[in-house]
Short mmCIF file of C-alpha atoms in Angstrom, two decimals:
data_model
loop_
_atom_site.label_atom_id
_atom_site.label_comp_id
_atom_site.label_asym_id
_atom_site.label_seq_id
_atom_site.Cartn_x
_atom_site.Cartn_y
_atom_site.Cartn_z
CA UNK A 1 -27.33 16.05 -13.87
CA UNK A 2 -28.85 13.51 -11.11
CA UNK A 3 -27.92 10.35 -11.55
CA UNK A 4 -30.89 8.71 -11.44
CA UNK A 5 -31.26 10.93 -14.41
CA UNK A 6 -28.21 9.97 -16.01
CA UNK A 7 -28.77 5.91 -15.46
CA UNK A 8 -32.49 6.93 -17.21
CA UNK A 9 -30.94 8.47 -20.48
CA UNK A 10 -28.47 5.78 -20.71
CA UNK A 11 -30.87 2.96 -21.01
CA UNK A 12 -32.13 4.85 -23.95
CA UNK A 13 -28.31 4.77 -25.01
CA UNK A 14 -27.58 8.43 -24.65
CA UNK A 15 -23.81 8.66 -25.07
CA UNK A 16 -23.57 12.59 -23.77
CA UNK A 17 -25.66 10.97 -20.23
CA UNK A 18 -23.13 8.15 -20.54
CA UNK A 19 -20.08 10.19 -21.18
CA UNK A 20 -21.35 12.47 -17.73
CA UNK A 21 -22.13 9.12 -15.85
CA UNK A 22 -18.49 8.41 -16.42
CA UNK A 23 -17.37 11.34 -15.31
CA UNK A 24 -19.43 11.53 -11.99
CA UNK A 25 -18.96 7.85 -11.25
CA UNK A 26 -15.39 6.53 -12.38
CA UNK A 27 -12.73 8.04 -9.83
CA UNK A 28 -14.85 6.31 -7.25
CA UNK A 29 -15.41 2.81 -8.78
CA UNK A 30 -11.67 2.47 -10.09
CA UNK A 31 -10.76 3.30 -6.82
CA UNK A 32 -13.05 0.89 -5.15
CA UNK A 33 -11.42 -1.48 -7.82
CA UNK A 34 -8.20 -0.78 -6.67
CA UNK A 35 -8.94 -1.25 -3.38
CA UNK A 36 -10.23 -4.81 -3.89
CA UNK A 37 -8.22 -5.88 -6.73
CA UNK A 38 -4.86 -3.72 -5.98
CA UNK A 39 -3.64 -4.37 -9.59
CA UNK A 40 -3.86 -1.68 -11.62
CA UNK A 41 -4.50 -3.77 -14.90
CA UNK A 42 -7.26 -6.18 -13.01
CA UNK A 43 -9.13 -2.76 -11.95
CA UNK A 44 -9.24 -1.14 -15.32
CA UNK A 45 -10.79 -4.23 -16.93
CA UNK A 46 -13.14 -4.62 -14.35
CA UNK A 47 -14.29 -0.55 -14.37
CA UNK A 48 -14.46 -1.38 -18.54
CA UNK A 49 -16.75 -3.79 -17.85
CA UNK A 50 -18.65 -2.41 -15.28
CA UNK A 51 -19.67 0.29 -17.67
CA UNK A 52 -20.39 -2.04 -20.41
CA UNK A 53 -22.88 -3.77 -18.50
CA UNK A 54 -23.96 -0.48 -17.62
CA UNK A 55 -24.70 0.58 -21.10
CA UNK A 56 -26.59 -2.44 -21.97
CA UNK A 57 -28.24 -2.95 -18.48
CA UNK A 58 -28.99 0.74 -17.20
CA UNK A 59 -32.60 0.18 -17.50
CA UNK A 60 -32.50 -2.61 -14.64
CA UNK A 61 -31.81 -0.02 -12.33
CA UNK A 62 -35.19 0.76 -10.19
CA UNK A 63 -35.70 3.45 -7.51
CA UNK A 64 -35.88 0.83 -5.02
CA UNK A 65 -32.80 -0.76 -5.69
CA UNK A 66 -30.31 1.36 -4.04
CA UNK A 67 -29.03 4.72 -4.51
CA UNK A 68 -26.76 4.96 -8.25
CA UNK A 69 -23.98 5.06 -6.48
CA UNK A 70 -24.68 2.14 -4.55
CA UNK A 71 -26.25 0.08 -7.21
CA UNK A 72 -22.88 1.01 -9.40
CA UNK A 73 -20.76 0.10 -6.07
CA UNK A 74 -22.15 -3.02 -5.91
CA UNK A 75 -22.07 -4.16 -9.91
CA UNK A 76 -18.96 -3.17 -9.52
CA UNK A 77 -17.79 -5.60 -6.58
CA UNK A 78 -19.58 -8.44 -7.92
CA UNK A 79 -16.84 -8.17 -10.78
CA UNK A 80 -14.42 -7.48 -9.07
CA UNK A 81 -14.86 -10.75 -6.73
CA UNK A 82 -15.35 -12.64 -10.04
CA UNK A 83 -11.74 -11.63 -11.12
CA UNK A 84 -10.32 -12.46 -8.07
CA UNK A 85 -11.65 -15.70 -7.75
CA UNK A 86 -10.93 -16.89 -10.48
CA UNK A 87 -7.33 -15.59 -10.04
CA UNK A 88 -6.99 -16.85 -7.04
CA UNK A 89 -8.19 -20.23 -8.29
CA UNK A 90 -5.18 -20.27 -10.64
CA UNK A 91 -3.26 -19.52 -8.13
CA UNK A 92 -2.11 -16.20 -9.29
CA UNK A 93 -2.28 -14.59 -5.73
CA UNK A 94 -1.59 -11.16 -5.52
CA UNK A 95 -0.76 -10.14 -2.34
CA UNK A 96 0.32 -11.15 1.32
CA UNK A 97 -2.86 -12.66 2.42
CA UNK A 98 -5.29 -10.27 4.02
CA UNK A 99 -5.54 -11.32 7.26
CA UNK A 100 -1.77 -12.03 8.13
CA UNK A 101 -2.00 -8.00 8.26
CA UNK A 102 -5.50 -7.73 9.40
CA UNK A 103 -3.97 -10.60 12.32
CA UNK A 104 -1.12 -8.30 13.26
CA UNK A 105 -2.97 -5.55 13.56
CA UNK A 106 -5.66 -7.45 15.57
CA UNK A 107 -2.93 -8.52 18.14
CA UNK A 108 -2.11 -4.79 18.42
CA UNK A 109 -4.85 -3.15 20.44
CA UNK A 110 -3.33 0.26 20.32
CA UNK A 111 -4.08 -0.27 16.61
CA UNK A 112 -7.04 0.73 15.65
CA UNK A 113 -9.04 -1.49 13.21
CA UNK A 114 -9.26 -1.30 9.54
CA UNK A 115 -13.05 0.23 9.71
CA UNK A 116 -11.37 3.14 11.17
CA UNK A 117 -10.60 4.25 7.80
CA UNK A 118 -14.14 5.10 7.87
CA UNK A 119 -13.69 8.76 9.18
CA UNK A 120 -15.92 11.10 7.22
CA UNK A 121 -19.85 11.58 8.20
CA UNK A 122 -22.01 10.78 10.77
CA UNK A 123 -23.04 7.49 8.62
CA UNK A 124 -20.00 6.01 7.89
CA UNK A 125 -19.15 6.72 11.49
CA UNK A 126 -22.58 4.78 12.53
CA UNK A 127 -21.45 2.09 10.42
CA UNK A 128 -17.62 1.68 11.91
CA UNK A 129 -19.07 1.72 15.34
CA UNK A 130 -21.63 -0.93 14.70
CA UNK A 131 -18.79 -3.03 13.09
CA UNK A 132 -16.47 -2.34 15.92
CA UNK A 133 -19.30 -3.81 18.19
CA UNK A 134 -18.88 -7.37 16.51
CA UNK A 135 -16.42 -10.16 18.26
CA UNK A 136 -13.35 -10.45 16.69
CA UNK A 137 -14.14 -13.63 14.73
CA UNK A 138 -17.36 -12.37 13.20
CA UNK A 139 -15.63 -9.08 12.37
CA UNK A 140 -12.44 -11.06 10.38
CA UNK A 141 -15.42 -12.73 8.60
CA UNK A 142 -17.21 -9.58 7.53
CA UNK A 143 -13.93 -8.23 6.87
CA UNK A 144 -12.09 -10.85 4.23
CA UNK A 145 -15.56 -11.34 2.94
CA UNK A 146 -16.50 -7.40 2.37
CA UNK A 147 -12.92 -6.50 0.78
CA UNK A 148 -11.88 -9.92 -0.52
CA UNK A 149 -15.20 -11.59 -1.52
CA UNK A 150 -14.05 -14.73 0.17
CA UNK A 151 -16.98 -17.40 -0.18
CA UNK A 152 -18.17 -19.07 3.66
CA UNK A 153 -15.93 -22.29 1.92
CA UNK A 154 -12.76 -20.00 1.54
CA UNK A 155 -13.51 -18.29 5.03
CA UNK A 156 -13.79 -21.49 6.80
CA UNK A 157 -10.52 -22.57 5.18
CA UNK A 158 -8.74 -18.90 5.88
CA UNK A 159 -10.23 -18.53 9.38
CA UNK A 160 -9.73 -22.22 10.45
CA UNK A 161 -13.22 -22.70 11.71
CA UNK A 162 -15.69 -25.10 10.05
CA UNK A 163 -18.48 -24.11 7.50
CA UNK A 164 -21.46 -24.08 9.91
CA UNK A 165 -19.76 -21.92 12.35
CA UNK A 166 -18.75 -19.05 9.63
CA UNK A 167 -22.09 -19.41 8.23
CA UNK A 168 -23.68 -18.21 11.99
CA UNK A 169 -21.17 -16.03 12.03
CA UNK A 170 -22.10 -14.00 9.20
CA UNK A 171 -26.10 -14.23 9.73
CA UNK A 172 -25.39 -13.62 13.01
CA UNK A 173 -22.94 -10.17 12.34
CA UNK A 174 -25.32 -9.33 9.73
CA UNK A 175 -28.55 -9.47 11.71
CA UNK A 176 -26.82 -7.44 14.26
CA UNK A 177 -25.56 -4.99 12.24
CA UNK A 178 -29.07 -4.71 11.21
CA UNK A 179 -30.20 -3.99 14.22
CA UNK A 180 -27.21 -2.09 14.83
CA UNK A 181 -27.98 0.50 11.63
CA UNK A 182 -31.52 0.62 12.22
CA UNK A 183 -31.62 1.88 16.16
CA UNK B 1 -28.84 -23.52 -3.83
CA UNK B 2 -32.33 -23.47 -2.27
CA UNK B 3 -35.51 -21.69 -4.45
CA UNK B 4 -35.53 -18.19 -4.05
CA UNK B 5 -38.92 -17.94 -4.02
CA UNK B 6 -39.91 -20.20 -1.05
CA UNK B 7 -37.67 -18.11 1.58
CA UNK B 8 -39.41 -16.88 4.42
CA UNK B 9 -39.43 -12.36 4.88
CA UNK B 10 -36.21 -12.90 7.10
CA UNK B 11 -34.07 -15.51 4.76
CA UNK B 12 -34.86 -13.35 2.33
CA UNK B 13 -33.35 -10.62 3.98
CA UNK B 14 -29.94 -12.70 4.84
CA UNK B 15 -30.12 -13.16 1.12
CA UNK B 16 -29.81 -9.68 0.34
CA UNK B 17 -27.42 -9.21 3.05
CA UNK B 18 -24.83 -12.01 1.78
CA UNK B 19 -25.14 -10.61 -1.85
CA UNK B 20 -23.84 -7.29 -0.82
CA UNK B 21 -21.37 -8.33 1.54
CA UNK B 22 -19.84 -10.53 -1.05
CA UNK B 23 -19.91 -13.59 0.53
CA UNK B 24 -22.49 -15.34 -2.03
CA UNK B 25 -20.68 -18.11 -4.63
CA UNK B 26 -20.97 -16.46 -8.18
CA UNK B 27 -23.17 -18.82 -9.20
CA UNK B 28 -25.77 -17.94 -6.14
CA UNK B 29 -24.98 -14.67 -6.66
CA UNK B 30 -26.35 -15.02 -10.40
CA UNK B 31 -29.26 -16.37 -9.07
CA UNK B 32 -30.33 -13.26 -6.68
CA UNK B 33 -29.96 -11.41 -9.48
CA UNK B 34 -31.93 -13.29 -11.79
CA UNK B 35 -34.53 -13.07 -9.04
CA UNK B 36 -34.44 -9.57 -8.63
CA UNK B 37 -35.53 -8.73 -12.15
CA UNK B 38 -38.96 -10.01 -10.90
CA UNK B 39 -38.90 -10.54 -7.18
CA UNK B 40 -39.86 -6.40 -6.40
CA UNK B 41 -39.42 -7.07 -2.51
CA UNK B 42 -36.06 -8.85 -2.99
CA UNK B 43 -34.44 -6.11 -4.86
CA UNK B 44 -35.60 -3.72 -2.13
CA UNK B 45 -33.78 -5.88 0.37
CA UNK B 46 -30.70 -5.27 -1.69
CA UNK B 47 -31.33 -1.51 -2.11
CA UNK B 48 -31.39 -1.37 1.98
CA UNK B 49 -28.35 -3.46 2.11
CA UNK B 50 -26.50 -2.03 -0.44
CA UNK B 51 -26.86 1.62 1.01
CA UNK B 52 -26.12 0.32 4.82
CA UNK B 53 -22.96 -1.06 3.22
CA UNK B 54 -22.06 2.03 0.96
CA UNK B 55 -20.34 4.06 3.73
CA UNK B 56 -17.75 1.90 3.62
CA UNK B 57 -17.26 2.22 -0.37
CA UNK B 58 -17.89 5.63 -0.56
CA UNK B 59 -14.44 5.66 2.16
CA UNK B 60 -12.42 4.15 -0.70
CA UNK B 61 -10.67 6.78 -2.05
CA UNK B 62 -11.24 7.91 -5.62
CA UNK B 63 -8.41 7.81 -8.27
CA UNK B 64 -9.36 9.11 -12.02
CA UNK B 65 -9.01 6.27 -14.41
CA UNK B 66 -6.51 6.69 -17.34
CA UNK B 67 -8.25 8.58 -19.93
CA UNK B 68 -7.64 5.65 -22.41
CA UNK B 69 -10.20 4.13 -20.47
CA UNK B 70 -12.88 5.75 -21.35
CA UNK B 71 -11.30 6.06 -24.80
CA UNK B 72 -11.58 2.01 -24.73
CA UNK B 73 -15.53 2.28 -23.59
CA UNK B 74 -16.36 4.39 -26.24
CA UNK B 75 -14.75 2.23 -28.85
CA UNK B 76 -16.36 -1.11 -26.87
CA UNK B 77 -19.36 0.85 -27.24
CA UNK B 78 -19.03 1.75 -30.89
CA UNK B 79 -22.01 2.53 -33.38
CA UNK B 80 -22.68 -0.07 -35.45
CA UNK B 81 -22.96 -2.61 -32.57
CA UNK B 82 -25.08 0.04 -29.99
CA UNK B 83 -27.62 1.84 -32.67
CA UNK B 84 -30.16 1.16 -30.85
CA UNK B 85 -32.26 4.11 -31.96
CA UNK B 86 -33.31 3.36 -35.41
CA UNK B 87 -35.09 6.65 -35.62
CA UNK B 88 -31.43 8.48 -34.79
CA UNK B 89 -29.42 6.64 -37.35
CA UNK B 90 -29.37 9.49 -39.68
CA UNK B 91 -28.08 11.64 -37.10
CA UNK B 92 -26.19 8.68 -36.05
CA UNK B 93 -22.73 10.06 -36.91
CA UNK B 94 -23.02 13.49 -36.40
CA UNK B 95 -24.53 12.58 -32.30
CA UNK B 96 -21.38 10.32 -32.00
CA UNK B 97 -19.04 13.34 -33.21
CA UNK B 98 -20.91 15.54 -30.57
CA UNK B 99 -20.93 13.23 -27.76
CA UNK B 100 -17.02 13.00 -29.04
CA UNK B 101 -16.50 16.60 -28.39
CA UNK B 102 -18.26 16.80 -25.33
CA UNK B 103 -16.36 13.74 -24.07
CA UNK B 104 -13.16 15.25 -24.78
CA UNK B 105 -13.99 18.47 -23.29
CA UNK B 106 -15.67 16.48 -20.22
CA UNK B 107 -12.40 14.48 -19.71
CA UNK B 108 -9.78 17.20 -20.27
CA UNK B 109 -7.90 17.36 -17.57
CA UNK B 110 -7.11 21.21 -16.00
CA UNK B 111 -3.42 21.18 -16.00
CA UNK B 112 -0.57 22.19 -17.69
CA UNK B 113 1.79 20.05 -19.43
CA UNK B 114 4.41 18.17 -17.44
CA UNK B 115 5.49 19.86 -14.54
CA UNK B 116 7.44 19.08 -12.16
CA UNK B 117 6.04 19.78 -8.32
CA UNK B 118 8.52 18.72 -5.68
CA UNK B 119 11.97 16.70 -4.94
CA UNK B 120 10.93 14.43 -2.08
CA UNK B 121 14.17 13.57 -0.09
CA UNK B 122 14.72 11.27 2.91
CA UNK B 123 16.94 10.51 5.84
CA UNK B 124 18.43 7.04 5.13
CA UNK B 125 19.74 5.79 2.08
CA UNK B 126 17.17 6.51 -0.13
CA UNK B 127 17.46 8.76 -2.96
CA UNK B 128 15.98 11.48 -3.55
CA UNK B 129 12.90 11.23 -6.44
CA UNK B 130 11.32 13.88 -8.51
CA UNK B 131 7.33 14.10 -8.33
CA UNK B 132 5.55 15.86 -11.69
CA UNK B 133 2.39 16.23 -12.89
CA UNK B 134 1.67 14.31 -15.78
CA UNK B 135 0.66 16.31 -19.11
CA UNK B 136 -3.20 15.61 -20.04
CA UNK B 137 -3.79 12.43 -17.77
CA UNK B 138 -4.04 14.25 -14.18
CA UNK B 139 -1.59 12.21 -12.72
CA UNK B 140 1.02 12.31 -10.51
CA UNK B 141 4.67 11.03 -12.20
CA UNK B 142 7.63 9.90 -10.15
CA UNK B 143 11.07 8.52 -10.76
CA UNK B 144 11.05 4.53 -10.83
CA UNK B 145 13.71 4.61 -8.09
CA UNK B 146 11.55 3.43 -5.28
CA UNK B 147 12.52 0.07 -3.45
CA UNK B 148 10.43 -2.84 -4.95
CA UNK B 149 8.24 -4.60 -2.03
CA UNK B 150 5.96 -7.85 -1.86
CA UNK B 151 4.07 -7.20 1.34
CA UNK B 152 3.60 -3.25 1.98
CA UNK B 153 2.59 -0.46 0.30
CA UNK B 154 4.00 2.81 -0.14
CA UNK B 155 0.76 5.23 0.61
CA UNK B 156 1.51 9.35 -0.90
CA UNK B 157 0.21 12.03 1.62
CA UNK B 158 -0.82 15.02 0.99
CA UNK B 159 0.37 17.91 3.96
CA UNK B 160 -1.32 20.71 4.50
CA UNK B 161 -0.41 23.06 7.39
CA UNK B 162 -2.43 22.61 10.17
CA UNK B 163 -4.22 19.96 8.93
CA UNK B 164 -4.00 15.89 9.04
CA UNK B 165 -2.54 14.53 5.91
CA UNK B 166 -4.54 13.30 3.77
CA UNK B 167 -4.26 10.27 1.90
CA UNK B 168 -3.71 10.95 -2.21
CA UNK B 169 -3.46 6.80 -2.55
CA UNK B 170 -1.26 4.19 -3.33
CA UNK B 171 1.63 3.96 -5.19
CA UNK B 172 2.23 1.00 -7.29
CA UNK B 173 4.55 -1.81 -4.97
CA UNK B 174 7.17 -1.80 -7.05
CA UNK B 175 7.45 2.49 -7.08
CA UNK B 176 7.16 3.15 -10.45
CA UNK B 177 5.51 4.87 -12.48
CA UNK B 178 2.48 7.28 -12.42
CA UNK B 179 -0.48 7.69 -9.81
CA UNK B 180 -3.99 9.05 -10.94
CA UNK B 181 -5.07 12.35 -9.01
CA UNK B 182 -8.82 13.26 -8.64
CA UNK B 183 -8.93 16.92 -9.44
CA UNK B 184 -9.81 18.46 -6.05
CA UNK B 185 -6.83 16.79 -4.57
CA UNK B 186 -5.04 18.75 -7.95
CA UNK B 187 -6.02 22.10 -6.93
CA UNK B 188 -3.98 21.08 -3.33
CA UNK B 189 -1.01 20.37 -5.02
CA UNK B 190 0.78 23.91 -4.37
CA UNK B 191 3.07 25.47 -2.13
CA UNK B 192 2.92 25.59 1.11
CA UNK B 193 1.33 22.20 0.93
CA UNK B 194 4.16 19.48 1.15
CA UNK B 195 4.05 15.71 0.05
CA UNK B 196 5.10 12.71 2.21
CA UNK B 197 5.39 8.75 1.10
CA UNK B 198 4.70 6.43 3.77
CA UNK B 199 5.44 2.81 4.11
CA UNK B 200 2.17 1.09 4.78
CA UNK B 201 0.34 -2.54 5.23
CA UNK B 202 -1.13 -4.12 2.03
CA UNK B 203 -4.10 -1.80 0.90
CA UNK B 204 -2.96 1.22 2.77
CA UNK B 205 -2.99 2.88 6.04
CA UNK B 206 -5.85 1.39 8.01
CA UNK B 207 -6.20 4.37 10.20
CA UNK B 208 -6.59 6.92 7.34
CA UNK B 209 -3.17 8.80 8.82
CA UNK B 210 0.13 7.55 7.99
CA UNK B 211 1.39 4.31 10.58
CA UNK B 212 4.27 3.14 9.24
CA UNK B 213 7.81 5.15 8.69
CA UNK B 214 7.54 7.84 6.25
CA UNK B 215 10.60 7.55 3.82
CA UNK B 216 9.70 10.43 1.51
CA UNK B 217 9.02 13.96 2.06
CA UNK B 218 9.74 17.60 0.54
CA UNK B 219 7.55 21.29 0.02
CA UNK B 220 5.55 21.18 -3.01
CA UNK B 221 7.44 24.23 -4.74
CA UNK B 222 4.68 25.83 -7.54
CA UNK B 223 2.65 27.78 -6.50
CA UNK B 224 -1.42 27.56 -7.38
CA UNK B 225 -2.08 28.86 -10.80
CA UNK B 226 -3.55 25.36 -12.00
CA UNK B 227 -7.63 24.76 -11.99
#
């Protein structure tokens, strides 16, 4: 079944759609939760509710908004960024902070950069070249901000550079990335 | 946070563009969507975002849930709260007991029960550890014997001859326990393919290829009769 299809029956609350929604859909957004929460317990809470608001909200989904799998993506990011904010406003930290690794790697030029990991496609290659074609600073930003969720507050603190620089930053990476995609 | 609704075409579009990246505060993020229910062009601004960004989601790679997950969603999604068809409720029983079955035959996972697939050894002190498949959860199972680490990750390859390894994901830091296997990585898991464990930066090789010493390796010793 599409899933455009799917999302459709499920707003009517068609458990068999739902049940094949899962199926399609969950590998990829607990992984994506993984990735971004890399706590096991964190991701499966956030994938549980993911697909609750899915159930009750399927019928916001619209043809323009995405494809499913970018529309679920992204649901499922925003949650995850809620969790870890408000983890990481208790303090309950869970890992070596991002860019101490990204920051070694950075000084290593043989290394190649994290986008790398985008291998597969001619899109997803588009992408990591258009990414690679930001300055280092701007890049960082995009970076702890696309993985971590970090706020332009939290970046300016993390990056060391003030608020209205990080903001330009990220308009600026964005818009160019725009143009970037869009060539 | 500034009106939504008085943006100019290209702040609206930086909008979008901030709410996918995940840069937005929750609270302005709340407020797009909010927005979007009504504002038509706004939404498409996110759709275009949110599919320039995908590539780099769809790179994750995917691990299958436990299955008490879904068990858990169908529970949190239980009848009496979720009838919403008041014309089905008759039926309402008998279509939960079918989407049941169809669940459980959706979710079954094609393997046998627990068997065990390889003996990864090493060349320093580490032990040797036993890798299985778990029984019904299509999952990989090792021994809990693996150093415990704060700021690395161990990363599981998959070898095939002639071919890069490919990444099977993350183990949890402190090496225990079990590691959820999407099933066309399952059907890989034979002989002559082998298995390797890596030791990797937080979050995994960045490169998609193993980068840091690999402490783990051994053939995988059945041979392909799952699938």
């Amino acid at each position: 079944m599409q899933l455009e299809a799917a999302l459709a029956l499920v707003a009517t609350g068609d458990r068999h759609a739902f049940a094949q929604l899962y199926k399609a859909t969950a590998p990829h957004l607990y992984g994506l939760a993984l990735r971004i929460l890399k706590r096991r317990d964190w991701a499966e809470d956030v994938v549980q509710e993911t697909y609750l608001q899915i159930w009750h909200k399927a019928a916001l989904y619209h043809a323009d908004a995405g494809s499913p799998r970018a529309w679920l993506s992204v649901m499922l990011r925003n949650r995850s960024f809620d969790r870890l904010r408000r983890e990481r406003a208790r303090g309950s930290g869970t890992t070596a902070p991002f860019d101490e690794v990204l920051q070694s790697r950075l000084a290593d030029e043989e290394t190649p950069s994290p986008f790398n990991r985008v291998a597969d496609g001619a899109e997803a290659r588009r992408l990591a070249d258009c990414l690679e074609g930001l300055e280092a600073n701007p890049r960082r930003a995009i970076q702890l901000a696309f993985w971590d969720g970090l706020t332009h507050d939290e970046l300016s603190m993390r990056l060391a550079a003030p608020l209205g620089t990080v903001k330009s930053w990220i308009r600026r990476s964005l818009m160019r990335l725009k143009a970037c995609l869009d060539l | 946070m500034t009106d939504i609704t008085s943006l100019n075409e290209d702040e609206r579009d930086l909008l979008a563009a901030e709410y996918v990246l995940g840069v937005l505060l929750s609270s302005e993020r709340a407020a797009v969507d909010q927005a979007m229910a009504t504002d038509t062009k706004l939404r498409r601004n996110v759709g275009i975002w949110s599919d320039r960004f995908f590539p780099l989601m769809a790179a994750v790679p995917a691990v299958a849930p436990p299955t008490y997950l879904f068990t858990r969603l169908q529970t949190a999604i239980g009848p009496e709260a979720n009838d919403k068809y008041t014309t089905r409720k008759g039926l309402g029983w008998v279509a939960i007991a079918a989407a049941m079955i169809l669940a459980a035959f959706l979710l079954w996972p094609q393997v046998p029960t627990e068997t065990q697939i390889a003996t990864l050894s090493g060349t320093g002190a580490q032990s040797p550890i036993n890798v299985a498949l778990g029984h019904e959860h299509g999952e990989i199972l090792f021994d809990p014997i693996l150093p415990v680490m704060v700021d690395r990750d161990y990363e599981l390859w998959l070898v095939e001859p002639g071919s890069p390894p490919r990444s099977l994901g993350l183990l949890s830091r402190a090496g225990t326990g079990a590691l959820g296997i999407a099933a066309d990585a399952l059907r890989d898991l034979t002989a002559p393919n082998a298995l390797a464990i890596s030791v990797e930066p937080i979050g995994g090789s960045p490169t998609g290829q193993p980068t840091g010493p690999v402490i783990l390796s051994g053939p995988i010793t059945v041979t392909g009769t799952r699938g």
